Coordinates of C-alpha atoms and ligand atoms in Angstrom, one line a residue:
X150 CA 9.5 39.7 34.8
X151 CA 8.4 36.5 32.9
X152 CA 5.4 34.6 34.2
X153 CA 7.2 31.2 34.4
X154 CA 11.2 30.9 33.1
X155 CA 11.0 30.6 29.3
X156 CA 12.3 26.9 29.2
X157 CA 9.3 25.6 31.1
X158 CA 7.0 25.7 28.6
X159 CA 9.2 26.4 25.4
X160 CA 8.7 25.3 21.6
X161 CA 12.0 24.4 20.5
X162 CA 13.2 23.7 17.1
X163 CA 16.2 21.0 16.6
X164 CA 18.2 22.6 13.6
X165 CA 20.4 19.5 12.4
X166 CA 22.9 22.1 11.3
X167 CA 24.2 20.0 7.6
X168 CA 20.9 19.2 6.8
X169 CA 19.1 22.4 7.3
X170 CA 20.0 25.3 4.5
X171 CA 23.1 25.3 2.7
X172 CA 24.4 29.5 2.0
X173 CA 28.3 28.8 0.6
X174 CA 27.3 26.1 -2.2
X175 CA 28.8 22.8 -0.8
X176 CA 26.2 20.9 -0.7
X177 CA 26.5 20.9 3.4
X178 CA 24.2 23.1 5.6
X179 CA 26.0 25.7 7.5
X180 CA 25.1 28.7 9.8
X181 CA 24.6 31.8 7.2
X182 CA 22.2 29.2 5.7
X183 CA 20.5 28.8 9.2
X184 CA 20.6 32.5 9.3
X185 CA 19.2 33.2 6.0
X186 CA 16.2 31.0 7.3
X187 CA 15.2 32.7 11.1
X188 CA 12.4 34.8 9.6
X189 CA 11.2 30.9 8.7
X190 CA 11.4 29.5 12.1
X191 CA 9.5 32.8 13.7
X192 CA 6.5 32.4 11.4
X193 CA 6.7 28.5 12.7
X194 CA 5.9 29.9 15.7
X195 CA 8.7 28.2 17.7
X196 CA 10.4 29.7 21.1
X197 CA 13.8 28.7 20.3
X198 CA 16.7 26.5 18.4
X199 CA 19.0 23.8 19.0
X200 CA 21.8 24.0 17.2
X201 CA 23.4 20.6 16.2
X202 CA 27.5 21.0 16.3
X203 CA 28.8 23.1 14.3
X204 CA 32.6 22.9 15.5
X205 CA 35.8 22.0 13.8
X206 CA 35.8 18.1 13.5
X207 CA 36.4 15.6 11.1
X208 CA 32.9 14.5 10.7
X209 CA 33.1 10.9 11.9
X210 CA 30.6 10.9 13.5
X211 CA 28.5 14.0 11.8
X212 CA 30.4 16.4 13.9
X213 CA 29.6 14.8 17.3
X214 CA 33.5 14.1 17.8
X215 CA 34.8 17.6 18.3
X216 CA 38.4 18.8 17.9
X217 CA 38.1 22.0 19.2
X218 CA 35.4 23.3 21.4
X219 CA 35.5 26.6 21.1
X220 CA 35.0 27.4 17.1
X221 CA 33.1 27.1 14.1
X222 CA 34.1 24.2 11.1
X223 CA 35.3 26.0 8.0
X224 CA 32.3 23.7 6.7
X225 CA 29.7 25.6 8.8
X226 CA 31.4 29.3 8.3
X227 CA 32.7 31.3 11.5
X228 CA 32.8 32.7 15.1
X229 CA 31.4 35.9 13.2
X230 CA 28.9 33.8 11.4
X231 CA 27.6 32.4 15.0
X232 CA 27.6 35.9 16.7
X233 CA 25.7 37.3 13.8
X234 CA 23.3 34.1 13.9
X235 CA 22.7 34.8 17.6
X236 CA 21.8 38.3 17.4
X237 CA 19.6 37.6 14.0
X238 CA 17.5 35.1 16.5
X239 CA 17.8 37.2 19.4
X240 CA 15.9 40.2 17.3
X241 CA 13.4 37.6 16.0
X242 CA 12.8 36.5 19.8
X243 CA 14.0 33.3 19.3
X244 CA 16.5 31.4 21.9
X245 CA 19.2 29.9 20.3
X246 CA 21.0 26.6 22.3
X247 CA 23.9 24.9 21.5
X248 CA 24.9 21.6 21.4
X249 CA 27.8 20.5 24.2
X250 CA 29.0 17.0 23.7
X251 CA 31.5 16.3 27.4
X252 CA 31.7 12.6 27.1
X253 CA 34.1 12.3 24.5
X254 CA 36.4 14.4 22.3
X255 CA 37.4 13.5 18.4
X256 CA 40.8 11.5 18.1
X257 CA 42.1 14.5 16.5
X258 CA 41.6 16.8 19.7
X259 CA 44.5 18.2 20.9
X260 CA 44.2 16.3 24.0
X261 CA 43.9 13.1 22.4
X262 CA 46.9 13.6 20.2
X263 CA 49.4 13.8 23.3
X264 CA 47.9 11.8 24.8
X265 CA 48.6 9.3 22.5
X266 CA 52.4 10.4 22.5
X267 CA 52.2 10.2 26.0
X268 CA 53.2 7.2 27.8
X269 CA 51.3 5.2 30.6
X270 CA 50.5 6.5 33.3
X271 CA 50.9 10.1 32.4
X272 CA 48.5 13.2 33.5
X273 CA 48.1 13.4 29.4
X274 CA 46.7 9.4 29.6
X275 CA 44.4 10.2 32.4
X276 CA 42.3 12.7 30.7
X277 CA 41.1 10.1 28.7
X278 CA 40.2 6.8 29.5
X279 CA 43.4 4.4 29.2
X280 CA 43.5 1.6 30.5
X281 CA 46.2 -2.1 30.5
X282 CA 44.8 -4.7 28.6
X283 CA 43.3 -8.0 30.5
X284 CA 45.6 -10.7 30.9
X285 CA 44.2 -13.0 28.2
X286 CA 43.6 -16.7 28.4
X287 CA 47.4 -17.9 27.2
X288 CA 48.7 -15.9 24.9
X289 CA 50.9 -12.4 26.3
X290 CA 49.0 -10.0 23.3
X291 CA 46.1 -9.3 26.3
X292 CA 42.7 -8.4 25.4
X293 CA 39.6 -5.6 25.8
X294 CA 39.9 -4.5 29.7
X295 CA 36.7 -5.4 30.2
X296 CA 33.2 -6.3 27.9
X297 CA 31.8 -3.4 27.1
X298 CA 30.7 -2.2 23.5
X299 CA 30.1 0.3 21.5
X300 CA 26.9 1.8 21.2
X301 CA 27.5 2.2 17.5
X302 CA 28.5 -1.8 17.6
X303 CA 31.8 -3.8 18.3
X304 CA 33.8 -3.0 21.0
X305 CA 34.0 0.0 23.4
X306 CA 38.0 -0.2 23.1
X307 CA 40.6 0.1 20.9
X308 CA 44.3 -0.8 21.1
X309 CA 47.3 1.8 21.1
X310 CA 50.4 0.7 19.6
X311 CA 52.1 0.5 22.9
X312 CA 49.6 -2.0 23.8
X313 CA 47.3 0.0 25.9
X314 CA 43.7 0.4 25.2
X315 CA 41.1 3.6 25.4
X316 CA 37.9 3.3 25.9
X317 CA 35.1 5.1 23.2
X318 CA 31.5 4.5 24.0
X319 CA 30.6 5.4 20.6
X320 CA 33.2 5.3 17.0
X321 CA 37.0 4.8 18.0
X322 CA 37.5 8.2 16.4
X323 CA 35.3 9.9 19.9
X324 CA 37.6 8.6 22.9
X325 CA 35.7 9.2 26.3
X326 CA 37.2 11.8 28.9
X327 CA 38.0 10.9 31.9
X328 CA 35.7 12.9 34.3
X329 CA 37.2 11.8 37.6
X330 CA 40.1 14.2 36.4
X331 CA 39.8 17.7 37.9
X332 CA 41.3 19.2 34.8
X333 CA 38.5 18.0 32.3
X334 CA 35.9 19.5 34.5
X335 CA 37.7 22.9 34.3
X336 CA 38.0 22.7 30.8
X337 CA 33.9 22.1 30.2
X338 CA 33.5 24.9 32.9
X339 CA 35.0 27.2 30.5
X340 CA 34.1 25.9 27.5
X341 CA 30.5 26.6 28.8
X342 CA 31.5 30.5 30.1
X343 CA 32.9 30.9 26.5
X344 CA 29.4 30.1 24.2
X345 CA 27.3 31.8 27.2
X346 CA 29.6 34.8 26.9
X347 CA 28.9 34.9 23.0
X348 CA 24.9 35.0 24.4
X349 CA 23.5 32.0 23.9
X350 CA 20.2 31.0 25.7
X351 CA 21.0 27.3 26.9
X352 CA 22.9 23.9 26.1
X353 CA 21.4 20.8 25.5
X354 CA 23.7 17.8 26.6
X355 CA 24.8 15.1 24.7
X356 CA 25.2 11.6 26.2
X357 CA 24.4 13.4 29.7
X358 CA 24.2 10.3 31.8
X359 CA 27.1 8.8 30.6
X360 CA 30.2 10.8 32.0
X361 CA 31.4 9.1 34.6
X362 CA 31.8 5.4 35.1
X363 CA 32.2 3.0 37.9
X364 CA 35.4 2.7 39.1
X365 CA 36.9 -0.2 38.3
X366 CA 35.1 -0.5 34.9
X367 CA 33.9 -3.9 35.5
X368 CA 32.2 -6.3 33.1
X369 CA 28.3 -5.8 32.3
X370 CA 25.5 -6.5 29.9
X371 CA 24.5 -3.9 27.4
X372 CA 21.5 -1.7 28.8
X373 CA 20.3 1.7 30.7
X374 CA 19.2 -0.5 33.6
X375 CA 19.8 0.7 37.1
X376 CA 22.9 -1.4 37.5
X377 CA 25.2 -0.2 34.6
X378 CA 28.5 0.6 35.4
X379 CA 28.6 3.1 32.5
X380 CA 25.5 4.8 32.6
X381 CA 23.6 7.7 35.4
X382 CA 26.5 6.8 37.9
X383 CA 25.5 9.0 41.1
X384 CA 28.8 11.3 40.8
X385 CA 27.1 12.5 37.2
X386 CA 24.8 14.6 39.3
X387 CA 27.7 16.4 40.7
X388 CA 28.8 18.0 37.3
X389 CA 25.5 19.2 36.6
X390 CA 25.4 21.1 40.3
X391 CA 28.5 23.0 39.0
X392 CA 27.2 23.6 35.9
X393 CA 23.9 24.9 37.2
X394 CA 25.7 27.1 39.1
X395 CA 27.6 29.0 36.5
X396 CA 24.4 29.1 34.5
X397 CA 22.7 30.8 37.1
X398 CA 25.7 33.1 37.4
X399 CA 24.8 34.6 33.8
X400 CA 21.7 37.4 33.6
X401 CA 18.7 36.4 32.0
X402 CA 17.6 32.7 31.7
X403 CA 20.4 30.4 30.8
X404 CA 18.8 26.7 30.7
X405 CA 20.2 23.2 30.1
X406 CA 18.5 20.1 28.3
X407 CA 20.0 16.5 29.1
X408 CA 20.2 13.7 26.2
X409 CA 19.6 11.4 29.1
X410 CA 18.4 7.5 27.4
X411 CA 17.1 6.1 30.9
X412 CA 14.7 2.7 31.5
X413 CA 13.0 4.7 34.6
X414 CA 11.6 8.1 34.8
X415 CA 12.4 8.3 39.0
X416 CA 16.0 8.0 37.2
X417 CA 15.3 10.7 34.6
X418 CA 13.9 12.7 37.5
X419 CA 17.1 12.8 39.4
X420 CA 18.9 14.9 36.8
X421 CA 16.1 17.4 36.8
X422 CA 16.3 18.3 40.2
X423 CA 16.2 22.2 41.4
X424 CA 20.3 22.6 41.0
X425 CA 20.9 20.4 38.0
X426 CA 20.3 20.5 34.6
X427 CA 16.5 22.3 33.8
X428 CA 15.2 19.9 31.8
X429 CA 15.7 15.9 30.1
X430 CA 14.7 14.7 26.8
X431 CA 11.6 12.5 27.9
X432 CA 12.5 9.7 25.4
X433 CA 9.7 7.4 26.4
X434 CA 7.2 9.4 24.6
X435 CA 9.3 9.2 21.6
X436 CA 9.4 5.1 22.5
X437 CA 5.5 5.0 22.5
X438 CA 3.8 2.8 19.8
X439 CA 0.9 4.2 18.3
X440 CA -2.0 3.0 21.4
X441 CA -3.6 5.3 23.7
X442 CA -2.5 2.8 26.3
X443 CA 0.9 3.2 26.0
X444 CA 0.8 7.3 25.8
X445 CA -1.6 7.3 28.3
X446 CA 1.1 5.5 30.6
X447 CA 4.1 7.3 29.7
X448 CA 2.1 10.9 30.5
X449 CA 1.2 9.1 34.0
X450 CA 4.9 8.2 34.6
X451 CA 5.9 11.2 33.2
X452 CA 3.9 13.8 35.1
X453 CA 4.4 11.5 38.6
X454 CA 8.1 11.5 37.9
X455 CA 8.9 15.1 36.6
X456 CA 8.7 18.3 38.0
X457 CA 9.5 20.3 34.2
X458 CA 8.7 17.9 31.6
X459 CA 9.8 17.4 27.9
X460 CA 7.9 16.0 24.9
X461 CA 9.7 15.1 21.5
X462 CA 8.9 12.6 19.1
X463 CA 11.3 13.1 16.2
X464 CA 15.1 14.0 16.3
X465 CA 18.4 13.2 14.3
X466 CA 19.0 9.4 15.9
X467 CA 15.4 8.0 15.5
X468 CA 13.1 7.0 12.3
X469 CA 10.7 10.1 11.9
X470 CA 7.5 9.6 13.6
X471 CA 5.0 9.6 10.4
X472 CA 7.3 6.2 9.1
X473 CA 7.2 4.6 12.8
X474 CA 3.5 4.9 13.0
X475 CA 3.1 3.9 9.3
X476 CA 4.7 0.8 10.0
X477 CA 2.1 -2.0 9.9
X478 CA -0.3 -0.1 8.5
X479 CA -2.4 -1.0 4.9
X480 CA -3.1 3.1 4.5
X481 CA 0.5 4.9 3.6
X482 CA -1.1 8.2 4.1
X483 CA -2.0 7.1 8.4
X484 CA 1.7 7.4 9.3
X485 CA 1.4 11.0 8.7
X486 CA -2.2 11.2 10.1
X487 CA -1.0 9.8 13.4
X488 CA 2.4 11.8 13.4
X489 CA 0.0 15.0 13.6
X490 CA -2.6 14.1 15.9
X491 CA 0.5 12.7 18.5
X492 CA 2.0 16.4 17.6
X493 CA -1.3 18.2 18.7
X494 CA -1.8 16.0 21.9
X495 CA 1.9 16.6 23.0
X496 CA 1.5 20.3 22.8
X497 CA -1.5 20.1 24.5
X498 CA 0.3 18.2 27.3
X499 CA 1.9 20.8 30.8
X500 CA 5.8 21.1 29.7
X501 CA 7.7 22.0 26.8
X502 CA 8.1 20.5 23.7
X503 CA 10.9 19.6 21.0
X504 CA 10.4 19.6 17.8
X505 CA 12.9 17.8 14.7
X506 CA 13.1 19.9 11.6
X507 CA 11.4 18.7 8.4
X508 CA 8.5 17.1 10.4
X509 CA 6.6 20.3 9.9
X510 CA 6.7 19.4 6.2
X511 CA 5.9 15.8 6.9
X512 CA 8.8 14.2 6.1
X513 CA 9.3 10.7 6.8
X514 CA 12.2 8.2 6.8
X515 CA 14.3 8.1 3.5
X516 CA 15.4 4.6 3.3
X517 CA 16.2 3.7 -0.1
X518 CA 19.8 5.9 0.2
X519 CA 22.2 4.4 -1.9
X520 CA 25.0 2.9 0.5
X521 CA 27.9 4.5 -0.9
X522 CA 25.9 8.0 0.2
X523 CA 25.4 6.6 3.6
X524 CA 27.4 8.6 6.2
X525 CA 26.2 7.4 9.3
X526 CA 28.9 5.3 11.3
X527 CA 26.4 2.9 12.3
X528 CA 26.6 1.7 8.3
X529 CA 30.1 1.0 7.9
X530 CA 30.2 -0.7 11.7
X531 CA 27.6 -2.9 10.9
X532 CA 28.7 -3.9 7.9
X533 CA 25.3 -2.5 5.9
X534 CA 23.0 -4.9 8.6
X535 CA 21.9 -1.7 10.5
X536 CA 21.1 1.3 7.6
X537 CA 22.1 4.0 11.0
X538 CA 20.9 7.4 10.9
X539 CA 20.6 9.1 7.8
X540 CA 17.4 8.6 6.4
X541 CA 16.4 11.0 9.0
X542 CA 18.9 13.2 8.0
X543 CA 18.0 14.2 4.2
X544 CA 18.9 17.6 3.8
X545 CA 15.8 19.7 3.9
X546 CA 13.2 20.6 1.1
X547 CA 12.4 24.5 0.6
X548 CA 11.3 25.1 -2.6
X549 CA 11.4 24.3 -6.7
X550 CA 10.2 21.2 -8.0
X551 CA 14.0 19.1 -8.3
X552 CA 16.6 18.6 -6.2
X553 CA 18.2 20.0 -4.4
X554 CA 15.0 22.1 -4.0
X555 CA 16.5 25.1 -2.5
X556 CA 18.7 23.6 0.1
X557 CA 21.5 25.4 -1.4
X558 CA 23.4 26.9 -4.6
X559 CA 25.0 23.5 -5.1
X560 CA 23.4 19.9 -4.4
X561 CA 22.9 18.3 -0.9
X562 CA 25.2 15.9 0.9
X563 CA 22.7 13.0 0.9
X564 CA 20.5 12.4 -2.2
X565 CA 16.7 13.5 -1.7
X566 CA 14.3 11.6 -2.9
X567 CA 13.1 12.9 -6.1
X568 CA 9.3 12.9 -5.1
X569 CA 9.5 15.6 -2.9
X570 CA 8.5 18.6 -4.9
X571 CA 4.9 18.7 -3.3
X572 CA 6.9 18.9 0.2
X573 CA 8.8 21.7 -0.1
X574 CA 8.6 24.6 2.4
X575 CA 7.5 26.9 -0.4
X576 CA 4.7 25.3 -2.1
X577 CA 3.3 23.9 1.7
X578 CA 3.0 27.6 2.9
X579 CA 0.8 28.8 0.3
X580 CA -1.7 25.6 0.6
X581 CA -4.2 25.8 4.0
X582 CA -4.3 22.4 3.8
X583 CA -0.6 21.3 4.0
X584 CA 1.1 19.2 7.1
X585 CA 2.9 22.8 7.2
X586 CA 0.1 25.3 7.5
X587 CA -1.1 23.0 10.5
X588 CA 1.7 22.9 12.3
X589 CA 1.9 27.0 11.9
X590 CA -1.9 26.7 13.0
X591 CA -1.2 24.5 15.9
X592 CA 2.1 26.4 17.1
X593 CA -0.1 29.6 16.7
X594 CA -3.4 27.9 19.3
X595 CA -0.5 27.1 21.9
X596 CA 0.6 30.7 22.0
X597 CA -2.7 31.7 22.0
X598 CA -3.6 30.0 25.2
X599 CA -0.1 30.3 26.7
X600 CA -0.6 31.4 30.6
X601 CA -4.4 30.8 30.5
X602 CA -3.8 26.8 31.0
X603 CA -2.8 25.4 34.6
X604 CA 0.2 23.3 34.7
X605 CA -1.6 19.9 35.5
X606 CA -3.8 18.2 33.3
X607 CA -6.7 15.2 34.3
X608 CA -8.4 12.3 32.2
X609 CA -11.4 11.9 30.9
X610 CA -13.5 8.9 30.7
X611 CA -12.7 8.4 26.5
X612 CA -14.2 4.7 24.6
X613 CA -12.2 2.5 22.5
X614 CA -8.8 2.7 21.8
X615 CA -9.0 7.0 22.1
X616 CA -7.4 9.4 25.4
X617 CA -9.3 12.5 26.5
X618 CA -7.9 14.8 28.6
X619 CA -8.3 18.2 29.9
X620 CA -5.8 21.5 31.0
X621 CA -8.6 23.6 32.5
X622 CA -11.0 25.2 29.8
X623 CA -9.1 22.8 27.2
X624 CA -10.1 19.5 26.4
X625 CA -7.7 17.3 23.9
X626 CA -8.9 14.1 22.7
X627 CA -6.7 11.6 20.6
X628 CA -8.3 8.2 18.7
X629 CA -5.9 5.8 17.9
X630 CA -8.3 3.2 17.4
X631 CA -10.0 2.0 14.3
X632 CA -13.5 3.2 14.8
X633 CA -14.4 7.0 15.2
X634 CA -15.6 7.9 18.9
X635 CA -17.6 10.4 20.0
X636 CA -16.5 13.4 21.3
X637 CA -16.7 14.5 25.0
X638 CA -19.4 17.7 25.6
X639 CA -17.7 21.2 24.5
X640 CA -18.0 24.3 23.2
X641 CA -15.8 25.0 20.3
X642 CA -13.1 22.5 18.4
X643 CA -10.6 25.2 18.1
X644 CA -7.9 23.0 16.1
X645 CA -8.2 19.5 14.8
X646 CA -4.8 17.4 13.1
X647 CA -7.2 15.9 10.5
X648 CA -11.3 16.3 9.5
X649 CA -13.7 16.6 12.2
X650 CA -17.1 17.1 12.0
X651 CA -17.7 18.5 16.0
X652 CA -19.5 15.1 16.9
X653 CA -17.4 12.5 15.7
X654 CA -13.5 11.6 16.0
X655 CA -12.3 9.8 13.5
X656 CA -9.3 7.3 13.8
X657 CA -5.9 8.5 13.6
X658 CA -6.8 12.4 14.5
X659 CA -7.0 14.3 17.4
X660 CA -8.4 17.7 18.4
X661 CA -8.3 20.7 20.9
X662 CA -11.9 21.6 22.7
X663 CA -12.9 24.1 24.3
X664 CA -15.0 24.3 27.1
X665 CA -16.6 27.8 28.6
Ligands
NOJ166 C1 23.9 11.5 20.7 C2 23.8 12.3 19.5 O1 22.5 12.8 19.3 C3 24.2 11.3 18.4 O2 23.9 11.9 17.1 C4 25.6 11.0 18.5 O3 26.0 10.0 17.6 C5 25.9 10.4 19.9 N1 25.2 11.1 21.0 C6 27.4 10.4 20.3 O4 27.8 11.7 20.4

């Protein structure tokens, strides 16, 4: 019997499937190239994986618009690729989630596709979200049924040719289901029996508070606030009751992780409670500027708020870390500096943690993609103003000193950079000093103390601009200010993210004490 459920304190690894290791020679990442890397991610020292979707789609939106729910893209390989990939992790002791994505379909589901050639008013309508237009200021054409837009920009609706319009939170190509309607619910019901019957561990939830909307779909400003219409609607919390309980249903330790984008952690709470989903992404941390002010107040809410808590600062939607904290800095070497020391403090922090792949290897932001490369529908809906997603999406360097430096037989799907040859997974392993042999050093301290910590942590009295804190016999201090501080009393510095001489801090590091 495990100490605590495995999620609670889990290490897990998000595996941006077509960026991660490429086996058949396309140039796009796939799962015998995920495979073929395992031994990798156990020497990492991480719990588990997230895998990114890896079913059939047209790609609009990098496989987040799914056409069939229940199989594996050519692109990516097979059902048999996937059940050998699970028991490959399982042997390894790794977890292995999979990405669920119940808000919306791709246009060329099934579902969507007689839907369209169904008319109004039809059960085949009312899976999705269809709805008349608005009666518009003079003219009989009619217009949007109501303001809302697109999280990817533009509007949230697009006409049908018999004049009706559907509703798509994100690209017009990922229509939104309809979750009021009993038979959608089944459908994810069973869609979640068949990947936990194949053995997977857990599910982490895309767009998880934004299934259902309020009836009535009335006009609103964009926003997470308390008041939307269209997101964390108190029926959500239903769904994720049901799916708790088939979860629990299965043997072993099945979990679930919500994509939940909130403004209030009380709000982020309500999904985690004991029969919902097991765990959120805790995106405020992520939000943080570098300031021991603001961390300091996100752990507060954090901590107050949630039972379980998450830590990530990287994933596949956000700038990586070492480029956000470089940002307004004269030193182009104190991004990376800061993106390890807020790495070390957040697995020093009670909860588990989420890691993006490629920040191991310190990889930041790519931003000079050429924009016919550019795949990201953000790009092409903003017209070039917004640059989207990619640039944290560069497919991954493992060894040899050119592109596409290992990533597969053939080249890689976006362009990498060609100064990345001192990056590689390969040449970092065999150097002590590399952003990679800390992490492995870091992962390897965690383990170390795993069970020996209690699951509450208390501040110290730290100067300047730095946080101390301390897990019983474990101190962690963090200086994100400009002048070194000194450190609290201890007995050992067991692991620091940057040089420390055992008196001093410098800025832009942190360290793990410990105390007798
Ligand atoms: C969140 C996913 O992480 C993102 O990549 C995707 O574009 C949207 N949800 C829509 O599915």
């Amino acid at each position: 019997m495990e100490r605590t459920p495995w999620w609670h304190d889990a290490v897990v690894y998000e595996i941006y499937v077509r960026s991660f290791a490429d086996a058949s020679g396309d140039g796009v990442g796939d799962l015998p190239g995920v495979r073929s890397r395992l031994p990798y991610l156990a020497e990492l020292g991480v719990d588990a994986i997230w895998l990114t979707p890896f079913y059939p789609s047209p790609m609009a939106d990098g496989g987040y618009d799914v056409a069939d729910y229940r199989d594996v893209d050519p692109l990516f390989g097979s059902l048999a690729d996937f059940d050998a990939l699970v028991a490959d992790a399982h042997a390894l002791g790794l977890r292995l989630m999979v990405d669920i994505v119940p808000n919306h379909s791709s246009s060329a589901h099934p579902w969507f596709r007689k839907a369209l050639e169904a008319p109004r008013g039809s059960h085949e309508r009312d899976r999705y979200m269809f709805r008349d237009p608005a009666p518009s200021d003079g003219g009989s054409a009619g217009r949007e049924p109501n303001n809302w837009v697109s999280v990817f920009g533009g509007p949230a609706w697009t006409k049908t040719p018999d004049g009706q319009w559907y509703l798509h939170l994100f690209a017009p190509e990922q229509p939104d289901f309809n979750w009021r309607d009993p038979e959608v619910r089944r459908e994810f019901v069973d869609i979640l029996r068949f990947w936990l019957d194949r053995g997977v561990d857990g599910f982490r939830i895309d767009v998880a508070m934004g299934l259902i909307k309020a009836e009535g779909l009335p006009d609103t400003e964009p926003g997470f606030g308390a008041k939307s219409p269209i997101w964390s609607q108190p029926e959500v919390h239903d769904i994720y009751r049901e799916w708790r309980r088939v979860l629990d249903e299965y043997p072993g330790v099945r979990a679930a992780v919500g994509e939940v984008w909130t403004d209030s952690p009380e709000d982020l709470a309500l999904y985690v409670r004991h029969d919902e989903l097991h765990q959120s992404f805790n995106f405020a941390w992520l939000e943080a500027p570098w300031s021991a002010t603001a961390f300091r107040k996100v752990i507060d809410e954090t901590l107050t708020a949630v039972p379980a808590p998450t830590w990530v600062l990287s994933n596949h939607d956000v700038v990586r870390h070492p480029t956000r904290y470089g940002e307004g800095s004269l030193d182009p070497a104190a991004g990376l500096a800061r993106g390890c020391a807020a790495f070390l403090a957040m697995l020093a922090l009670p909860g588990s943690a989420y890691l993006y792949q490629g920040e191991e290897l310190g990889l930041s932001e790519v931003k000079d993609l050429p924009p016919e490369s550019r795949q990201d529908p953000i790009f092409a809906r903003s017209k070039g103003e917004l640059l989207g997603r990619d640039g944290c999406r560069v497919p991954i360097p493992w060894s040899g000193a050119a592109p596409p430096y290992g990533f597969g037989p053939g080249g890689s799907w976006l362009p990498q950079p060609a100064d990345w040859a001192g990056l590689t997974a390969e040449r970092q392993a065999a150097d002590p000093s590399s952003t990679l042999s800390f992490y492995r050093r870091a992962l390897a301290t965690r383990r170390s103390l795993r069970g020996t910590l209690p699951d509450t942590m208390a501040w110290l009295e730290a100067p300047g601009d730095a946080l101390f804190f301390t897990r019983g016999k474990l101190i962690c201090v963090i200086n994100c200010g400009e002048e070194p501080v000194r450190l609290p009393p201890h007995d050992q510095v067991v692991i620091s993210s940057g040089p420390c001489d055992g008196t001093d801090l410098p800025p832009d590091t942190a360290a793990w004490l410990l105390t007798e």
